[in-house]
Short mmCIF file of C-alpha atoms and ligand atoms in Angstrom, two decimals:
data_model
loop_
_atom_site.label_atom_id
_atom_site.label_comp_id
_atom_site.label_asym_id
_atom_site.label_seq_id
_atom_site.Cartn_x
_atom_site.Cartn_y
_atom_site.Cartn_z
CA MET C 136 -17.15 -11.26 86.31
CA PRO C 137 -19.65 -9.99 83.69
CA THR C 138 -18.55 -6.84 81.88
CA ARG C 139 -20.77 -3.83 82.48
CA ALA C 140 -22.68 -2.56 79.46
CA LYS C 141 -21.25 0.62 77.97
CA THR C 142 -23.31 3.76 78.30
CA PHE C 143 -23.49 7.31 76.98
CA ASP C 144 -25.04 10.51 78.33
CA SER C 145 -27.51 12.94 76.85
CA HIS C 146 -26.98 16.63 77.65
CA TYR C 147 -28.91 19.83 78.21
CA PRO C 148 -27.44 21.92 75.34
CA VAL C 149 -27.86 25.19 77.25
CA THR C 150 -25.33 24.21 79.93
CA GLY C 151 -23.82 21.02 78.57
CA ASP C 152 -24.83 19.21 81.78
CA ALA C 153 -25.51 15.48 81.53
CA ILE C 154 -29.23 14.78 82.03
CA GLY C 155 -29.53 11.08 81.30
CA THR C 156 -27.51 7.91 80.83
CA PHE C 157 -28.42 5.28 78.27
CA PRO C 158 -26.99 1.94 77.16
CA ILE C 159 -24.92 1.70 74.01
CA HIS C 160 -26.68 -1.23 72.42
CA THR C 161 -24.31 -3.61 70.69
CA ASP C 162 -24.71 -5.53 67.43
CA ALA C 163 -25.97 -8.50 69.45
CA ASP C 164 -28.50 -6.34 71.35
CA VAL C 165 -29.81 -4.93 68.07
CA ARG C 166 -30.10 -8.39 66.52
CA VAL C 167 -32.10 -9.54 69.57
CA ALA C 168 -34.44 -6.52 69.27
CA VAL C 169 -35.02 -7.22 65.57
CA ALA C 170 -35.63 -10.91 66.31
CA GLN C 171 -38.17 -9.97 69.01
CA ALA C 172 -39.89 -7.56 66.63
CA ARG C 173 -40.02 -10.31 64.02
CA ILE C 174 -41.72 -12.70 66.43
CA ALA C 175 -44.28 -10.01 67.32
CA SER C 176 -44.87 -9.25 63.66
CA ASP C 177 -47.31 -12.11 62.94
CA LYS C 178 -49.52 -11.18 65.89
CA TRP C 179 -49.48 -7.50 64.93
CA VAL C 180 -50.55 -8.40 61.37
CA ALA C 181 -53.21 -10.77 62.74
CA LEU C 182 -54.69 -7.94 64.80
CA GLY C 183 -55.95 -6.49 61.52
CA PHE C 184 -56.52 -2.88 60.55
CA ARG C 185 -59.24 -2.30 63.14
CA GLY C 186 -57.20 -3.75 65.98
CA ARG C 187 -54.09 -1.75 65.04
CA LYS C 188 -56.12 1.42 64.58
CA LYS C 189 -57.44 1.07 68.12
CA VAL C 190 -53.93 0.69 69.55
CA LEU C 191 -52.44 3.55 67.53
CA LEU C 192 -55.31 5.94 68.30
CA ALA C 193 -54.92 5.10 71.98
CA TRP C 194 -51.21 5.91 71.68
CA SER C 195 -51.95 9.20 69.91
CA LYS C 196 -54.38 10.09 72.73
CA LEU C 197 -51.82 9.15 75.37
CA LEU C 198 -49.16 11.32 73.72
CA MET C 199 -51.51 14.29 73.98
CA GLU C 200 -52.47 13.48 77.60
CA ARG C 201 -48.78 13.39 78.50
CA ILE C 202 -47.77 16.33 76.34
CA GLU C 203 -46.31 18.28 79.28
CA GLU C 204 -44.01 15.40 80.23
CA CYS C 205 -43.05 14.71 76.62
CA THR C 206 -42.32 18.32 75.71
CA ALA C 207 -40.35 18.99 78.89
CA LEU C 208 -38.10 16.11 77.86
CA ILE C 209 -37.78 17.33 74.24
CA SER C 210 -36.93 20.80 75.51
CA MET C 211 -34.29 19.43 77.91
CA GLU C 212 -32.60 17.28 75.26
CA THR C 213 -32.69 19.82 72.41
CA GLY C 214 -32.77 23.15 74.28
CA LYS C 215 -35.76 24.30 72.19
CA PRO C 216 -38.66 26.31 73.67
CA VAL C 217 -41.38 24.13 75.22
CA SER C 218 -43.93 25.85 72.97
CA ASP C 219 -42.04 24.62 69.86
CA ALA C 220 -41.88 21.15 71.37
CA LYS C 221 -45.66 21.26 71.90
CA LEU C 222 -46.24 22.12 68.25
CA GLU C 223 -43.95 19.29 67.20
CA ALA C 224 -45.57 16.73 69.51
CA SER C 225 -49.10 17.75 68.47
CA LEU C 226 -48.20 17.35 64.80
CA ALA C 227 -46.67 13.94 65.51
CA ALA C 228 -49.84 12.79 67.32
CA GLY C 229 -51.90 14.08 64.37
CA HIS C 230 -49.84 12.11 61.85
CA LEU C 231 -50.13 9.00 64.01
CA ALA C 232 -53.93 9.28 64.11
CA TRP C 233 -54.12 9.94 60.35
CA ALA C 234 -52.01 6.88 59.53
CA ALA C 235 -54.09 4.75 61.92
CA ARG C 236 -57.35 5.89 60.31
CA HIS C 237 -56.28 5.58 56.66
CA ALA C 238 -54.09 2.47 56.46
CA GLN C 239 -56.95 0.12 55.57
CA GLU C 240 -58.27 2.25 52.75
CA VAL C 241 -54.77 2.96 51.35
CA MET C 242 -53.80 -0.72 51.45
CA ARG C 243 -57.03 -2.13 50.07
CA THR C 244 -56.69 -4.75 47.33
CA SER C 245 -56.98 -3.24 43.88
CA HIS C 246 -58.53 -5.00 40.89
CA ARG C 247 -56.82 -4.58 37.54
CA SER C 248 -57.93 -5.32 34.01
CA PRO C 249 -56.38 -8.63 32.81
CA GLY C 250 -56.54 -7.50 29.17
CA ALA C 251 -58.14 -9.17 26.15
CA VAL C 252 -55.74 -12.10 25.79
CA MET C 253 -55.94 -12.95 29.50
CA ALA C 254 -59.67 -12.26 29.80
CA ASN C 255 -60.24 -15.53 31.67
CA MET C 256 -58.09 -14.29 34.56
CA SER C 257 -58.90 -12.05 37.48
CA ALA C 258 -55.97 -9.78 38.37
CA THR C 259 -55.58 -8.23 41.81
CA VAL C 260 -52.81 -6.46 43.69
CA GLU C 261 -52.63 -6.82 47.44
CA ARG C 262 -50.51 -4.74 49.79
CA SER C 263 -48.54 -6.50 52.46
CA PRO C 264 -46.50 -4.98 55.29
CA VAL C 265 -42.77 -5.55 54.73
CA GLY C 266 -42.27 -7.09 58.20
CA VAL C 267 -39.80 -5.38 60.55
CA VAL C 268 -38.89 -1.75 59.86
CA GLY C 269 -35.74 -0.15 61.30
CA VAL C 270 -36.04 3.59 61.93
CA ILE C 271 -33.00 5.82 62.51
CA GLY C 272 -33.80 9.36 63.60
CA PRO C 273 -32.16 12.78 63.97
CA TRP C 274 -32.27 15.12 66.97
CA ASN C 275 -33.72 18.34 65.53
CA TYR C 276 -37.39 17.26 65.76
CA PRO C 277 -36.95 14.16 67.91
CA ILE C 278 -40.63 13.18 68.00
CA PHE C 279 -42.11 14.65 64.81
CA THR C 280 -39.44 13.45 62.41
CA PRO C 281 -39.10 9.77 63.37
CA MET C 282 -42.87 9.52 63.88
CA GLY C 283 -43.21 10.17 60.14
CA SER C 284 -41.75 6.70 59.65
CA ILE C 285 -42.78 4.95 62.90
CA ALA C 286 -46.52 5.80 62.69
CA TYR C 287 -46.88 4.97 59.02
CA ALA C 288 -44.87 1.73 59.30
CA LEU C 289 -46.88 0.54 62.33
CA ALA C 290 -50.22 1.45 60.73
CA ALA C 291 -49.28 -0.59 57.66
CA GLY C 292 -48.84 -3.63 59.93
CA ASN C 293 -45.08 -3.63 60.50
CA THR C 294 -43.26 -3.90 63.79
CA VAL C 295 -40.57 -1.28 64.35
CA VAL C 296 -37.12 -1.03 65.95
CA PHE C 297 -36.18 2.63 66.48
CA LYS C 298 -32.68 4.04 67.02
CA PRO C 299 -33.05 7.69 68.10
CA SER C 300 -30.24 10.22 67.76
CA GLU C 301 -27.59 10.06 70.48
CA PHE C 302 -28.56 13.69 71.28
CA THR C 303 -32.18 12.76 72.04
CA PRO C 304 -32.22 9.17 73.31
CA GLY C 305 -34.60 10.03 76.15
CA VAL C 306 -37.36 10.98 73.72
CA GLY C 307 -36.94 7.65 71.89
CA VAL C 308 -37.10 5.64 75.10
CA TRP C 309 -40.13 7.68 76.25
CA LEU C 310 -41.93 6.91 72.97
CA ALA C 311 -41.32 3.17 73.36
CA ARG C 312 -42.44 3.29 77.01
CA THR C 313 -45.70 5.08 76.25
CA PHE C 314 -46.40 2.73 73.35
CA ALA C 315 -45.93 -0.24 75.72
CA GLU C 316 -48.72 1.21 77.91
CA VAL C 317 -51.27 0.83 75.11
CA ALA C 318 -49.80 -2.20 73.34
CA PRO C 319 -51.77 -5.47 73.47
CA PHE C 320 -48.47 -7.44 73.67
CA SER C 321 -44.76 -6.66 73.72
CA ASN C 322 -42.13 -6.02 71.03
CA ILE C 323 -44.34 -4.24 68.48
CA PHE C 324 -42.29 -1.07 68.87
CA LEU C 325 -38.83 -1.23 70.43
CA CYS C 326 -36.17 1.37 70.99
CA VAL C 327 -32.42 0.71 70.92
CA THR C 328 -30.03 3.46 71.98
CA GLY C 329 -26.45 4.27 71.14
CA LEU C 330 -24.19 6.23 68.82
CA GLY C 331 -23.71 5.89 65.08
CA ASP C 332 -22.44 2.35 65.50
CA THR C 333 -25.78 1.19 66.91
CA GLY C 334 -27.40 2.70 63.80
CA ARG C 335 -24.93 0.76 61.66
CA ALA C 336 -25.87 -2.40 63.55
CA LEU C 337 -29.55 -1.78 62.78
CA CYS C 338 -28.69 -1.41 59.06
CA GLU C 339 -26.92 -4.78 59.22
CA ALA C 340 -29.60 -6.58 61.24
CA HIS C 341 -31.65 -7.79 58.27
CA VAL C 342 -34.67 -5.59 58.87
CA ASP C 343 -37.07 -5.60 55.94
CA LYS C 344 -36.82 -1.85 55.37
CA LEU C 345 -34.70 0.90 56.89
CA ALA C 346 -36.13 4.40 57.22
CA PHE C 347 -33.36 6.91 57.83
CA THR C 348 -33.70 10.61 58.62
CA GLY C 349 -30.54 12.62 59.06
CA SER C 350 -27.70 14.19 57.11
CA THR C 351 -26.95 13.38 53.49
CA LYS C 352 -23.43 12.30 54.48
CA THR C 353 -24.71 9.63 56.89
CA ALA C 354 -27.50 8.65 54.46
CA MET C 355 -24.88 7.61 51.90
CA VAL C 356 -23.18 5.38 54.49
CA VAL C 357 -26.56 3.95 55.54
CA ALA C 358 -27.52 3.17 51.93
CA ALA C 359 -24.15 1.48 51.30
CA THR C 360 -24.45 -0.59 54.49
CA CYS C 361 -28.02 -1.62 53.68
CA ALA C 362 -27.02 -2.57 50.13
CA LYS C 363 -24.89 -5.41 51.53
CA THR C 364 -28.01 -7.17 52.79
CA MET C 365 -30.35 -5.93 50.01
CA THR C 366 -32.26 -3.98 52.68
CA PRO C 367 -34.38 -1.32 50.97
CA VAL C 368 -34.10 2.20 52.35
CA VAL C 369 -36.08 5.41 52.66
CA LEU C 370 -33.72 8.38 52.99
CA GLU C 371 -34.94 11.70 54.39
CA CYS C 372 -31.88 13.94 54.30
CA GLY C 373 -30.74 17.52 54.37
CA GLY C 374 -31.85 20.48 52.31
CA LYS C 375 -30.96 23.97 51.16
CA ASP C 376 -34.51 25.14 50.75
CA PRO C 377 -35.07 28.19 48.56
CA VAL C 378 -37.74 30.85 48.93
CA ILE C 379 -38.90 32.73 45.82
CA VAL C 380 -40.41 36.17 46.31
CA ALA C 381 -42.15 37.38 43.16
CA HIS C 382 -43.10 40.98 42.35
CA ASP C 383 -46.74 40.27 43.32
CA ALA C 384 -45.93 38.72 46.71
CA ASP C 385 -47.49 39.80 50.01
CA ILE C 386 -44.12 41.22 51.09
CA LYS C 387 -44.78 41.61 54.81
CA ARG C 388 -46.17 38.09 55.17
CA ALA C 389 -43.36 36.63 53.05
CA ALA C 390 -40.77 38.31 55.28
CA GLU C 391 -42.39 37.28 58.58
CA ASN C 392 -42.73 33.68 57.44
CA SER C 393 -39.22 33.54 56.04
CA ILE C 394 -37.71 34.84 59.28
CA TRP C 395 -39.62 32.19 61.20
CA SER C 396 -38.77 29.44 58.71
CA SER C 397 -35.05 30.23 58.79
CA MET C 398 -34.61 31.07 62.49
CA SER C 399 -37.11 29.00 64.49
CA ASN C 400 -35.57 25.98 66.18
CA GLY C 401 -32.26 27.83 65.77
CA GLY C 402 -32.41 27.21 62.02
CA GLN C 403 -32.11 23.48 62.70
CA THR C 404 -34.96 22.54 60.36
CA CYS C 405 -34.38 20.36 57.31
CA ILE C 406 -37.17 22.20 55.46
CA GLY C 407 -36.27 25.63 56.84
CA ALA C 408 -35.55 28.53 54.49
CA GLU C 409 -31.81 28.85 53.79
CA ARG C 410 -31.71 31.11 50.69
CA ILE C 411 -34.14 33.66 49.31
CA TYR C 412 -34.40 34.87 45.73
CA VAL C 413 -36.29 38.11 45.58
CA VAL C 414 -37.24 39.85 42.35
CA GLU C 415 -35.34 43.13 41.99
CA SER C 416 -38.43 45.35 41.76
CA VAL C 417 -39.53 44.43 45.33
CA ALA C 418 -36.10 43.61 46.81
CA ASP C 419 -35.61 46.80 48.85
CA GLU C 420 -39.11 46.60 50.31
CA PHE C 421 -38.63 42.91 51.13
CA ILE C 422 -35.22 43.43 52.77
CA ALA C 423 -36.67 46.25 54.90
CA ALA C 424 -39.53 43.94 55.95
CA MET C 425 -37.03 41.20 56.85
CA LEU C 426 -35.04 43.62 59.02
CA ASP C 427 -38.25 44.68 60.72
CA ALA C 428 -39.34 41.07 61.32
CA VAL C 429 -35.99 39.99 62.81
CA LYS C 430 -35.39 42.91 65.16
CA ASN C 431 -36.92 41.37 68.29
CA ILE C 432 -35.87 37.77 67.68
CA LYS C 433 -33.36 36.48 70.21
CA PRO C 434 -31.94 33.10 71.17
CA GLY C 435 -32.00 31.97 74.77
CA GLU C 436 -32.77 29.12 77.10
CA PRO C 437 -36.30 27.65 77.06
CA GLY C 438 -38.72 30.24 78.45
CA VAL C 439 -36.42 33.11 77.50
CA GLY C 440 -35.43 32.92 73.83
CA ASN C 441 -37.46 32.71 70.63
CA TYR C 442 -35.24 29.75 69.86
CA GLY C 443 -32.64 27.76 71.74
CA PRO C 444 -28.96 26.91 71.38
CA ALA C 445 -27.29 24.76 68.74
CA THR C 446 -28.29 21.30 69.94
CA MET C 447 -25.19 19.76 68.42
CA PRO C 448 -22.15 21.85 69.48
CA LYS C 449 -20.06 20.94 66.44
CA GLN C 450 -22.63 22.65 64.17
CA LEU C 451 -21.46 26.04 65.53
CA GLU C 452 -18.21 25.72 63.57
CA ILE C 453 -20.08 24.95 60.34
CA ILE C 454 -22.42 27.93 60.80
CA GLN C 455 -19.49 30.24 61.44
CA SER C 456 -17.51 28.92 58.48
CA HIS C 457 -20.50 29.54 56.18
CA ILE C 458 -20.91 33.12 57.39
CA LYS C 459 -17.18 33.83 57.07
CA ASP C 460 -16.99 32.29 53.60
CA ALA C 461 -20.05 34.26 52.44
CA LEU C 462 -18.49 37.52 53.63
CA LYS C 463 -15.05 36.71 52.20
CA SER C 464 -16.51 35.89 48.82
CA GLY C 465 -18.29 39.24 48.50
CA GLY C 466 -21.54 38.88 50.47
CA ARG C 467 -22.66 41.50 52.97
CA ALA C 468 -24.10 41.08 56.45
CA ILE C 469 -27.06 43.41 56.99
CA TYR C 470 -27.98 41.93 60.37
CA GLY C 471 -25.49 40.18 62.67
CA GLY C 472 -22.39 38.55 61.22
CA ALA C 473 -19.54 36.19 62.07
CA LYS C 474 -19.58 37.43 65.70
CA SER C 475 -23.20 36.30 66.08
CA VAL C 476 -21.98 32.76 66.75
CA LYS C 477 -21.64 32.74 70.55
CA ASP C 478 -21.47 29.22 71.93
CA PRO C 479 -24.05 27.75 72.62
CA TYR C 480 -26.26 30.32 70.85
CA VAL C 481 -26.23 31.86 67.41
CA GLU C 482 -27.92 35.23 67.09
CA PRO C 483 -29.90 35.90 63.89
CA VAL C 484 -27.83 36.65 60.79
CA ILE C 485 -29.08 38.10 57.50
CA LEU C 486 -26.69 38.14 54.56
CA VAL C 487 -27.26 39.63 51.11
CA ASP C 488 -25.67 39.37 47.65
CA VAL C 489 -23.80 36.16 48.46
CA PRO C 490 -22.16 34.48 45.44
CA GLU C 491 -24.00 31.36 44.36
CA ASP C 492 -20.85 29.23 44.47
CA SER C 493 -20.01 30.04 48.12
CA MET C 494 -20.32 27.37 50.79
CA ALA C 495 -23.22 29.24 52.41
CA MET C 496 -25.25 28.92 49.20
CA GLN C 497 -24.23 25.36 48.37
CA ASP C 498 -24.28 23.47 51.68
CA GLU C 499 -26.83 23.10 54.45
CA THR C 500 -25.99 25.71 57.14
CA PHE C 501 -28.49 24.51 59.79
CA GLY C 502 -28.28 27.73 61.78
CA PRO C 503 -30.42 30.89 62.26
CA THR C 504 -28.98 32.52 59.17
CA ILE C 505 -30.66 33.55 55.94
CA ILE C 506 -29.28 34.76 52.65
CA ILE C 507 -31.19 37.13 50.38
CA ASN C 508 -30.07 37.39 46.76
CA ARG C 509 -31.66 39.68 44.18
CA VAL C 510 -32.77 38.27 40.83
CA LYS C 511 -33.94 39.96 37.61
CA ASN C 512 -37.14 37.94 37.41
CA VAL C 513 -38.91 34.78 38.52
CA ASP C 514 -37.29 32.70 35.75
CA GLU C 515 -33.85 33.46 37.15
CA ALA C 516 -35.11 32.61 40.66
CA ILE C 517 -36.31 29.21 39.41
CA ILE C 518 -33.00 28.45 37.67
CA LEU C 519 -30.99 29.35 40.78
CA SER C 520 -33.36 27.47 43.10
CA ASN C 521 -32.86 24.34 41.00
CA ALA C 522 -29.09 24.76 40.76
CA SER C 523 -28.54 22.92 44.03
CA ARG C 524 -27.51 19.39 44.88
CA TYR C 525 -30.45 19.36 47.29
CA GLY C 526 -34.16 19.18 46.46
CA LEU C 527 -36.20 18.91 49.66
CA GLY C 528 -38.74 21.75 50.01
CA ALA C 529 -39.32 25.27 48.74
CA SER C 530 -41.53 28.24 49.44
CA VAL C 531 -43.05 30.52 46.79
CA TRP C 532 -44.58 33.92 47.47
CA SER C 533 -46.74 35.21 44.62
CA LYS C 534 -50.39 36.17 44.44
CA ARG C 535 -50.95 34.96 40.88
CA GLN C 536 -48.04 32.76 39.70
CA GLY C 537 -47.57 30.41 42.67
CA LYS C 538 -48.62 27.18 40.97
CA LYS C 539 -46.75 27.98 37.77
CA ILE C 540 -43.52 28.60 39.69
CA ALA C 541 -44.03 25.55 41.94
CA ALA C 542 -44.43 23.25 38.94
CA GLN C 543 -40.93 24.16 37.72
CA LEU C 544 -39.08 23.49 40.97
CA HIS C 545 -36.98 20.33 41.32
CA CYS C 546 -37.93 19.39 44.86
CA GLY C 547 -40.26 17.14 46.81
CA MET C 548 -42.54 19.76 48.40
CA VAL C 549 -43.54 23.36 47.73
CA ALA C 550 -45.44 25.72 50.04
CA ILE C 551 -47.21 28.56 48.18
CA ASN C 552 -47.86 31.73 50.16
CA SER C 553 -47.03 29.77 53.32
CA THR C 554 -44.02 28.10 54.82
CA ILE C 555 -43.40 24.47 55.85
CA SER C 556 -47.19 23.99 55.52
CA PHE C 557 -46.80 20.64 53.74
CA ALA C 558 -45.28 19.02 56.86
CA ALA C 559 -48.49 19.64 58.80
CA VAL C 560 -50.83 18.12 56.20
CA ALA C 561 -50.94 14.42 57.02
CA SER C 562 -52.51 13.42 53.70
CA VAL C 563 -49.58 14.55 51.53
CA PRO C 564 -46.23 12.80 51.07
CA PHE C 565 -43.03 14.21 52.55
CA GLY C 566 -39.60 13.71 51.07
CA GLY C 567 -37.02 15.00 48.65
CA VAL C 568 -35.14 14.43 45.43
CA LYS C 569 -31.43 14.60 44.55
CA ASP C 570 -29.16 14.67 47.65
CA SER C 571 -32.20 15.29 49.87
CA GLY C 572 -33.02 11.61 49.58
CA TYR C 573 -35.63 9.28 48.17
CA GLY C 574 -38.78 7.51 49.25
CA ARG C 575 -41.67 9.17 51.02
CA ILE C 576 -43.14 9.36 54.50
CA HIS C 577 -46.59 10.84 55.39
CA GLY C 578 -49.81 10.44 53.40
CA PRO C 579 -50.88 7.36 51.44
CA GLU C 580 -47.42 7.22 49.83
CA GLY C 581 -45.91 7.07 53.32
CA ILE C 582 -48.06 4.05 54.20
CA LEU C 583 -47.32 2.31 50.88
CA GLU C 584 -43.59 2.93 51.41
CA PHE C 585 -43.70 0.34 54.21
CA THR C 586 -45.55 -2.27 52.16
CA TYR C 587 -44.86 -4.34 49.09
CA ALA C 588 -47.20 -5.20 46.25
CA ARG C 589 -48.27 -8.79 45.91
CA THR C 590 -49.84 -9.65 42.57
CA ILE C 591 -52.45 -12.40 42.41
CA VAL C 592 -53.69 -13.57 39.01
CA ARG C 593 -56.37 -16.28 39.18
CA ALA C 594 -57.85 -18.34 36.36
CA ARG C 595 -61.62 -17.87 36.58
CA PHE C 596 -62.20 -20.48 33.84
CA GLN C 597 -59.98 -22.37 31.40
CA LEU C 598 -59.76 -21.41 27.72
CA PRO C 599 -59.76 -24.12 25.04
CA ILE C 600 -56.32 -22.92 23.86
CA THR C 601 -53.34 -22.97 26.15
CA PHE C 602 -50.12 -21.00 25.95
CA THR C 603 -48.37 -22.12 29.12
CA SER C 604 -48.04 -25.79 28.37
CA PHE C 605 -45.72 -28.03 26.34
CA LYS C 606 -48.90 -29.01 24.50
CA ARG C 607 -48.93 -25.59 22.81
CA THR C 608 -49.51 -26.08 19.08
CA ALA C 609 -48.28 -24.21 15.99
CA GLY C 610 -51.88 -22.98 15.65
CA ASN C 611 -51.69 -21.45 19.13
CA ASP C 612 -48.46 -19.67 18.15
CA LYS C 613 -50.11 -18.19 15.08
CA LEU C 614 -53.08 -17.08 17.15
CA ILE C 615 -50.97 -15.24 19.72
CA ILE C 616 -49.09 -13.40 16.95
CA LYS C 617 -52.33 -12.54 15.16
CA LEU C 618 -53.96 -11.31 18.37
CA THR C 619 -50.92 -9.20 19.28
CA ARG C 620 -50.96 -7.56 15.83
CA LEU C 621 -54.69 -7.04 15.95
CA LEU C 622 -54.65 -5.47 19.39
CA ASN C 623 -51.46 -3.56 18.63
CA GLY C 624 -49.93 -4.73 21.89
CA ARG C 625 -52.95 -3.61 23.96
CA PHE C 626 -52.99 -6.47 26.41
CA GLY C 627 -53.77 -4.46 29.52
P1 NAD V 50 -26.83 12.52 61.38
O1 NAD V 50 -26.74 12.04 59.98
O2 NAD V 50 -25.60 12.95 62.05
O3 NAD V 50 -27.46 11.37 62.31
C1 NAD V 50 -28.72 10.81 62.09
C2 NAD V 50 -28.80 9.46 62.75
O4 NAD V 50 -27.91 8.56 62.10
C3 NAD V 50 -28.40 9.44 64.22
O5 NAD V 50 -29.32 8.64 64.93
C4 NAD V 50 -27.02 8.79 64.20
O6 NAD V 50 -26.70 8.10 65.39
C5 NAD V 50 -27.19 7.81 63.06
N1 NAD V 50 -25.94 7.35 62.46
C6 NAD V 50 -24.72 7.96 62.47
N2 NAD V 50 -23.82 7.20 61.78
C7 NAD V 50 -24.49 6.11 61.34
C8 NAD V 50 -24.12 4.96 60.57
N3 NAD V 50 -22.89 4.81 60.11
N4 NAD V 50 -25.07 4.06 60.27
C9 NAD V 50 -26.34 4.22 60.71
N5 NAD V 50 -26.75 5.26 61.46
C10 NAD V 50 -25.83 6.19 61.76
O7 NAD V 50 -27.95 13.65 61.36
P2 NAD V 50 -28.40 14.60 62.57
O8 NAD V 50 -27.31 15.58 62.83
O9 NAD V 50 -28.93 13.78 63.69
O10 NAD V 50 -29.65 15.36 61.92
C11 NAD V 50 -29.55 16.54 61.20
C12 NAD V 50 -29.70 16.26 59.72
O11 NAD V 50 -30.94 15.61 59.49
C13 NAD V 50 -29.76 17.52 58.89
O12 NAD V 50 -28.99 17.33 57.72
C14 NAD V 50 -31.23 17.66 58.54
O13 NAD V 50 -31.48 18.37 57.36
C15 NAD V 50 -31.63 16.22 58.42
N6 NAD V 50 -33.07 16.06 58.60
C16 NAD V 50 -33.82 15.69 57.52
C17 NAD V 50 -35.18 15.57 57.65
C18 NAD V 50 -36.04 15.15 56.49
O14 NAD V 50 -37.16 14.75 56.72
N7 NAD V 50 -35.58 15.24 55.25
C19 NAD V 50 -35.79 15.80 58.89
C20 NAD V 50 -35.01 16.17 59.97
C21 NAD V 50 -33.63 16.29 59.81
#
């Protein structure tokens, strides 16, 4: 008798009720999916930029036509408000359309100077898709986040096998199903479901590149697994994003945006504000504005709360431990506190004067909590912002010094007088440094991430002297040395 495939359930985080059952794809299933994607790869490349653009724009259009269906599903699997899901899905469709429209231009062949010694050569660099891209996604933005890899990889001419988070498998399956409706043939974009082990199988399945978005802890395991097969990786990991409020900031706007950045989606945003450094001279005014901005913000089920529950129940413990540790080590709660963690919701928490070495300042909290620490000046704010193992995004509030401050921050993205704005601009790269990962999605860099450079150097005519032959003479040797000295190494 054949054994039945193992399955797992996805849940509605508000009640914990099971809302869907999905297969746990095995190593063999994943290998088959990658093999199918590899077979489809040649045809997808052969379709050319125009053909792929047509398919991807049709998919982007379909996502928007079905936005109600898509966002109802996102809301059910994550517990977030439908309105947040709509924003996320619209941004994802926008990125998809941008990648579709710009891949050709970004990947065009570039002509390089061959240099004086190689003047008889023409030198060009072509961009080729890597082949099959594996994408592993998180649950917090189940369409926007993985689409940052999926859209850009597909537009570059790759086929894709996607393993969504076990908390949001339905969204992954829905994406693959809608893509199939516009696809000219099958296996261009496939979805495999399962737990971490299915992700591990994808890392071991000899894909040509693995794009991972998730926690830093898992990213390290993913990178180590991929290293065994020399599979290159893009790692989009966690953050501890700082906000700097300078003396010349628009205080009210900075506070409103920081409350939204730290609390929306229940604080489950990789680029959400987690710590604020406010210059002493405006600290009292800023703290008062934060208290004003937070006073009507409440969690609740979709349709009721400004944000939903903790999608992943085990995060509640981490949030509570950070709050408790911050308070034990000398911080003060000025709004909410340790009792604000009420399974499945966490009410807003604002902490002040929290020691820099406490867990709440060092590690990603991923809850609707925000810490405000006072600093003497902007220089101190910059030093403290950079004193983190993470380096994903940052936000700077200053009317006159924004660019100067931004240039000194060790992170991948900075929003000046705005928050999270960089994620919505499709033409700019997204990604971090340090423990926040490496590689880039979005923008031209995000397309190039899923390609490799192929150099072509062609002899346009033959020179009377030859260096790459056993017939090379002593005279040729002298000439190359003389030329090198004369040009002072300027070959390019
Ligand atoms: P996670 O690391 O727990 O899981 C991410 C994915 O990895 C899931 O699909 C999971 O099944 C898979 N996985 C687990 N073990 C694996 C293994 N051994 N090999 C391969 N895959 C494995 O992360 P999460 O809880 O889903 O997401 C939250 C985290 O993601 C936060 O840290 C957040 O900051 C980060 N995040 C980062 C970005 C970004 O762009 N930088 C965006 C969104 C979320």
